[in-house]
CSV table of C-alpha atoms in Angstrom, one decimal:
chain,number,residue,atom,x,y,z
A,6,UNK,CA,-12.1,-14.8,-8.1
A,7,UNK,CA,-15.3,-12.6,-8.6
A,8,UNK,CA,-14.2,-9.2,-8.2
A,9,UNK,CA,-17.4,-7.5,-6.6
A,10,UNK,CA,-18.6,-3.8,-5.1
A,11,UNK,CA,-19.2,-3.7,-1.2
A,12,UNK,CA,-22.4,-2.1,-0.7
A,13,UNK,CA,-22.7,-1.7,3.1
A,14,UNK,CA,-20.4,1.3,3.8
A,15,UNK,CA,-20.9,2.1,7.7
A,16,UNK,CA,-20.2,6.1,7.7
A,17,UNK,CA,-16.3,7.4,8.0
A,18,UNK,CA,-17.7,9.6,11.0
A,19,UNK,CA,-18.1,6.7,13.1
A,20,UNK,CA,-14.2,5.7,12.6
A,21,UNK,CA,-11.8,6.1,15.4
A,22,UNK,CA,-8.6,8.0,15.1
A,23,UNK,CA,-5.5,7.7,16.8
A,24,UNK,CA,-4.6,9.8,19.5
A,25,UNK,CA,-2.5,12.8,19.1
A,26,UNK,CA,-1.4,15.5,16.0
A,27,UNK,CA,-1.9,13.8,12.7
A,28,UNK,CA,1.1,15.7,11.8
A,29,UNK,CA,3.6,14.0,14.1
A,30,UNK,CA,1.7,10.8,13.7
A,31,UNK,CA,2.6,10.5,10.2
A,32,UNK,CA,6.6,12.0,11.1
A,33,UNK,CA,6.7,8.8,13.2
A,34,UNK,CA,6.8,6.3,9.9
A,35,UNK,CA,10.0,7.9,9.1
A,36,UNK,CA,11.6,6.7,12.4
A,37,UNK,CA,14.1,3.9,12.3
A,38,UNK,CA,11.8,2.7,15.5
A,39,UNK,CA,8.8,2.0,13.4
A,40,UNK,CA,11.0,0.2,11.2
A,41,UNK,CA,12.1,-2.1,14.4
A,42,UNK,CA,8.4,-1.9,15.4
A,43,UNK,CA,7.3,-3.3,11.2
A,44,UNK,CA,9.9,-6.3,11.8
A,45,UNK,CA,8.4,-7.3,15.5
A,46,UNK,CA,5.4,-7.4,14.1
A,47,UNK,CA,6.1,-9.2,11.3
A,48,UNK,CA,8.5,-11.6,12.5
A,49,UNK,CA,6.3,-12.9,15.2
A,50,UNK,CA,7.1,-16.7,15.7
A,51,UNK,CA,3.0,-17.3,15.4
A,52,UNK,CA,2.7,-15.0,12.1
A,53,UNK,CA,5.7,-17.3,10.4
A,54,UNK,CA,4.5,-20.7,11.8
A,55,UNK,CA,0.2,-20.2,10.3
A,56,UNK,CA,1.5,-18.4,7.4
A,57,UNK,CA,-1.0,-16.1,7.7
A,58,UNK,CA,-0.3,-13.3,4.8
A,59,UNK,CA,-0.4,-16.3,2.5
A,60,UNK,CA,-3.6,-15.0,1.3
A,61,UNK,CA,-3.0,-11.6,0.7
A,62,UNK,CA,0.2,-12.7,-1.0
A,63,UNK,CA,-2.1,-14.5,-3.3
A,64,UNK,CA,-4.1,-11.7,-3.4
A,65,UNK,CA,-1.3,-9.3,-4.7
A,66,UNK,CA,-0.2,-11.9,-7.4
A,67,UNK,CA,-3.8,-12.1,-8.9
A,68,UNK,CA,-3.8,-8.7,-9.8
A,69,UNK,CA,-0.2,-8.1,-10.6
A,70,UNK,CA,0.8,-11.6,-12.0
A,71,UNK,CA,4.4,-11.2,-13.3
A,72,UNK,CA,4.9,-7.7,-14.0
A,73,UNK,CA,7.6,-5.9,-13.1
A,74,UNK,CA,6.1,-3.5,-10.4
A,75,UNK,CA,6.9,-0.6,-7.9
A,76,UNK,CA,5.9,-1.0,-4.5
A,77,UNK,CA,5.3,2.0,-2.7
A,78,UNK,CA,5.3,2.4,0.7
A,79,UNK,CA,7.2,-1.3,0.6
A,80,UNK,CA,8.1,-1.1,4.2
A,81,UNK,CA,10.7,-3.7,5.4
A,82,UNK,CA,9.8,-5.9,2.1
A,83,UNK,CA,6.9,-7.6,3.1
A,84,UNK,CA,5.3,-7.7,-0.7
A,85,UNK,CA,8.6,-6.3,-2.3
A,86,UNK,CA,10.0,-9.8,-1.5
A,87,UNK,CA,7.1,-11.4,-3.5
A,88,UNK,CA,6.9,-9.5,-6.7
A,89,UNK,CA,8.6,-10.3,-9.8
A,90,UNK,CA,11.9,-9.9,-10.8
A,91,UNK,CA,13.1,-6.5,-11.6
A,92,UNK,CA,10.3,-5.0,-9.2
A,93,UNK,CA,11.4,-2.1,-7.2
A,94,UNK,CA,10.2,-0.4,-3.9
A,95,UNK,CA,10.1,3.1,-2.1
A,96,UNK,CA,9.5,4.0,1.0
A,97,UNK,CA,10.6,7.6,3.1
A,98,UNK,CA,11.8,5.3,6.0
A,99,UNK,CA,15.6,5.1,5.3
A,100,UNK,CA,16.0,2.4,7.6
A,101,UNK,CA,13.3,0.0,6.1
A,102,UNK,CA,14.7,1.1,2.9
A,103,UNK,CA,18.5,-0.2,4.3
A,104,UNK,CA,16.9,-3.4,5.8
A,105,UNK,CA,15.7,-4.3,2.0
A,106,UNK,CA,18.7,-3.4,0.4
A,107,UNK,CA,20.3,-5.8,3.5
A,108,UNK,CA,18.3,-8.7,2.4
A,109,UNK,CA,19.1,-8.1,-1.8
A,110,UNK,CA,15.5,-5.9,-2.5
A,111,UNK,CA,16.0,-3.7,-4.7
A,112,UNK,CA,14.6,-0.3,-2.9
A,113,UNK,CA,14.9,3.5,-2.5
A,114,UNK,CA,14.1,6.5,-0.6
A,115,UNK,CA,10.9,9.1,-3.0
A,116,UNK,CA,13.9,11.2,-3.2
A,117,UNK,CA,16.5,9.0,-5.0
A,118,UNK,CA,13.9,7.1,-6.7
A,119,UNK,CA,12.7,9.8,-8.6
A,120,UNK,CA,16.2,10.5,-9.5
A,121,UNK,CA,16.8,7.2,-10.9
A,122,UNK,CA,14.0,7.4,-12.6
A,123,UNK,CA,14.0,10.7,-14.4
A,124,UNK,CA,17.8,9.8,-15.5
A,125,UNK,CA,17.0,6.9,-16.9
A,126,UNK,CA,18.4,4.7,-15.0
A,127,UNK,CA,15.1,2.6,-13.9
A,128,UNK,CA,12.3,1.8,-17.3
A,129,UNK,CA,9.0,2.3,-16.9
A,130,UNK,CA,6.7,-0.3,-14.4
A,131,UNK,CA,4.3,-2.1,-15.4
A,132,UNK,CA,2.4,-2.3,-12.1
A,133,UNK,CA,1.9,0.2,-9.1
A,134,UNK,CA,1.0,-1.5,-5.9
A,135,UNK,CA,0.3,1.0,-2.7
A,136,UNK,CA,-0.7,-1.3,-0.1
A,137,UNK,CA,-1.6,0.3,3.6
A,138,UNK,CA,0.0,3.9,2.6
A,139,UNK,CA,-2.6,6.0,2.2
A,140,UNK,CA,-3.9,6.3,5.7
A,141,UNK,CA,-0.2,7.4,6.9
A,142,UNK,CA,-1.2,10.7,5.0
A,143,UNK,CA,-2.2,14.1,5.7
A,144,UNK,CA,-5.9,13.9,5.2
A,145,UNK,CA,-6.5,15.3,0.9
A,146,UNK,CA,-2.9,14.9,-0.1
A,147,UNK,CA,-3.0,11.5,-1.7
A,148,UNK,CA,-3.4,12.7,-5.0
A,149,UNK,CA,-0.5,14.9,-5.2
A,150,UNK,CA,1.8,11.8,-3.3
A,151,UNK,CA,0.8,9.3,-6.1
A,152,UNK,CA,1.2,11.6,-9.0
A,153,UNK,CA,4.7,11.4,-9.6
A,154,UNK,CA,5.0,7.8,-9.4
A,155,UNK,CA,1.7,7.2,-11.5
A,156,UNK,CA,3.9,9.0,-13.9
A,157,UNK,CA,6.3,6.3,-14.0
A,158,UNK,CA,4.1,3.9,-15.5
A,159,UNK,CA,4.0,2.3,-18.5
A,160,UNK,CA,1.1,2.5,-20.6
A,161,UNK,CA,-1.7,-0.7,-19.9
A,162,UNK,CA,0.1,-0.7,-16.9
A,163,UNK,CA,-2.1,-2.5,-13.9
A,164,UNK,CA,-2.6,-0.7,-10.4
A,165,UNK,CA,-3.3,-2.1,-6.8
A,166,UNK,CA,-4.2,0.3,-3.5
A,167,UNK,CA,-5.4,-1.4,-0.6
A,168,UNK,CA,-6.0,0.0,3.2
A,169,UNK,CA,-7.5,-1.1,6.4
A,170,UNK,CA,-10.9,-1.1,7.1
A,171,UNK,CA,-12.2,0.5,10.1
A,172,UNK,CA,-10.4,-2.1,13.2
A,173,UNK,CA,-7.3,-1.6,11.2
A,174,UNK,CA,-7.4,1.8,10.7
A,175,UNK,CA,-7.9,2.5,14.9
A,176,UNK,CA,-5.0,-0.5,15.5
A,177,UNK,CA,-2.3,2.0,14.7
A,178,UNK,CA,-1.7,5.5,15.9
A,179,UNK,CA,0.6,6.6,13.0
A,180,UNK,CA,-2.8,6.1,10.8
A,181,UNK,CA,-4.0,9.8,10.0
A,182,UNK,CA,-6.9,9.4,7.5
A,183,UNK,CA,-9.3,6.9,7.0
A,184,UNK,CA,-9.6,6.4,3.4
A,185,UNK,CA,-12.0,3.6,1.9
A,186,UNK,CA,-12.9,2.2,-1.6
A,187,UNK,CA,-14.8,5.2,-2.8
A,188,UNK,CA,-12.2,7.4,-1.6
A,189,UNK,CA,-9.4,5.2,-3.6
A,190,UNK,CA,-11.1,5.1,-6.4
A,191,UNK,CA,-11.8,8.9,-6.8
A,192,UNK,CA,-8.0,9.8,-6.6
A,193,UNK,CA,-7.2,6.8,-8.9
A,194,UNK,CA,-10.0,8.5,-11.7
A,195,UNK,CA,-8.2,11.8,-10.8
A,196,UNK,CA,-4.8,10.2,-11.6
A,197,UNK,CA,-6.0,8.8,-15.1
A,198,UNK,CA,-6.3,5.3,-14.2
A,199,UNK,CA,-9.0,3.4,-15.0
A,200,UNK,CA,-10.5,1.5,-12.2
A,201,UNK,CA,-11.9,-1.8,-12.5
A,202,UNK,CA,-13.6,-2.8,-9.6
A,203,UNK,CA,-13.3,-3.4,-5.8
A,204,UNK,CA,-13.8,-5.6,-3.1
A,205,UNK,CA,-13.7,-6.4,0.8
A,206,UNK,CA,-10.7,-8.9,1.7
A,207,UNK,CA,-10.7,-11.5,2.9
A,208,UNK,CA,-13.9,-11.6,4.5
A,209,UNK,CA,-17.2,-9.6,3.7
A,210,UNK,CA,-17.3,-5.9,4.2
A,211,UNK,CA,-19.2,-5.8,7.8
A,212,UNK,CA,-15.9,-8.0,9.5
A,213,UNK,CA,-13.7,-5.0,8.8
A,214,UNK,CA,-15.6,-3.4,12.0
A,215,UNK,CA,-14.1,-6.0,14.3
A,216,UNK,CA,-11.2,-7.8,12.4
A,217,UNK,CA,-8.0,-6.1,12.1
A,218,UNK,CA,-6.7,-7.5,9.1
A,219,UNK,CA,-9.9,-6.9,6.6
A,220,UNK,CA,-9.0,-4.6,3.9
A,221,UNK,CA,-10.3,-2.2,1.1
A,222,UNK,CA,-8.8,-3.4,-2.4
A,223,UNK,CA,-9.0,-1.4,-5.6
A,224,UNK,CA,-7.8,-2.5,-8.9
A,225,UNK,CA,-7.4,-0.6,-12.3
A,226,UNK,CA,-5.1,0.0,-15.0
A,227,UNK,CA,-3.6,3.0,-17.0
A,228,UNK,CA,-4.9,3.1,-20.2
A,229,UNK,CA,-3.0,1.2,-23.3
């Protein structure tokens, strides 16, 4: 599939945000509520019976392929589950992290992840996908929250961010900062990956305005 540049950007200005302190917003994703709230949604009869994260399953494997990858932000395992052997994820929810370890997911809380990693136990990855966690943050400080586990990459390794486009981004109150292409591609060139391209999926850019489930993806790699 083409990978190509959206080119009608509607202005971040114009994007909703969800009601309350962004703060206490983004507390809430560490609540074992949300987790029972990720697995409602999720499991919803209708979701299961049309299949309908088929295609960004599909999506995920065209970039990543086989590699052994770190999900962060995995949630309750809904891409963890789908990622090849050996791939690990993270999350600061330590009830999602319980409900993957429940179903045989390998996963981890930032805190005992880095640990594991820094001793040794866990080897390099050789892909980094971050899919629908940068909006849960305080507005500047993705940067600084990928760093560390940029770090644990190996070398050519291939990276994957995506987040909602504007209807997604005002679907959910824990969502704190809009943050589009442009946005994920300057923290990825701040990080030292190379980015490769972008694109508006699964439908054109303008649909993200009105369809919930239309997403920013950007792809790139660490260099060899």
């Amino acid at each position: 599939m083409r990978v190509t540049q959206p080119d009608d950007k509607p202005s971040v200005r114009s994007v909703p945000s969800g009601p309350g302190d962004a703060a206490a917003r983004a507390a809430s994703t560490e609540d074992a509520e949300y987790t029972r709230r990720l697995r409602e949604l999720q499991g919803a009869r209708w979701k299961r019976v049309l299949n309908v994260q088929a295609p960004y399953r599909w999506n995920v494997r065209h970039h990543l392929g086989s590699r052994r990858a770190l999900d962060l932000g995995c949630g309750i395992g809904r891409n963890l589950r789908h990622l090849a052997p050996g791939s690990v994820g993270v999350d600061h929810n330590a009830s999602s992290v319980a409900f993957c370890r429940s179903l045989g997911m390998d996963a981890f809380t930032p805190e005992d992840f880095l640990e594991a990693s820094s001793d040794g136990r866990l080897a390099p990855f050789d892909a980094l996908l971050v899919s629908h966690v940068l909006e849960h943050l305080e507005p500047g400080s993705q940067v600084e929250m990928l760093r560390p586990y940029v770090e644990r990459l190996a070398a050519g390794a291939q990276v994957l961010v995506v987040c909602p486009q504007e209807r997604g981004y005002a679907s959910d109150p824990t969502h704190t900062d809009f943050v589009d292409d442009r946005r994920i591609a300057q923290a990825l060139d701040q990080l030292g990956v190379v980015v490769d391209g972008s694109r508006s999926f699964p439908f054109p850019r303008w649909t993200g305005r009105f369809f919930i489930y239309n997403e920013f993806v950007v792809h790139g790699h660490l260099p060899a």
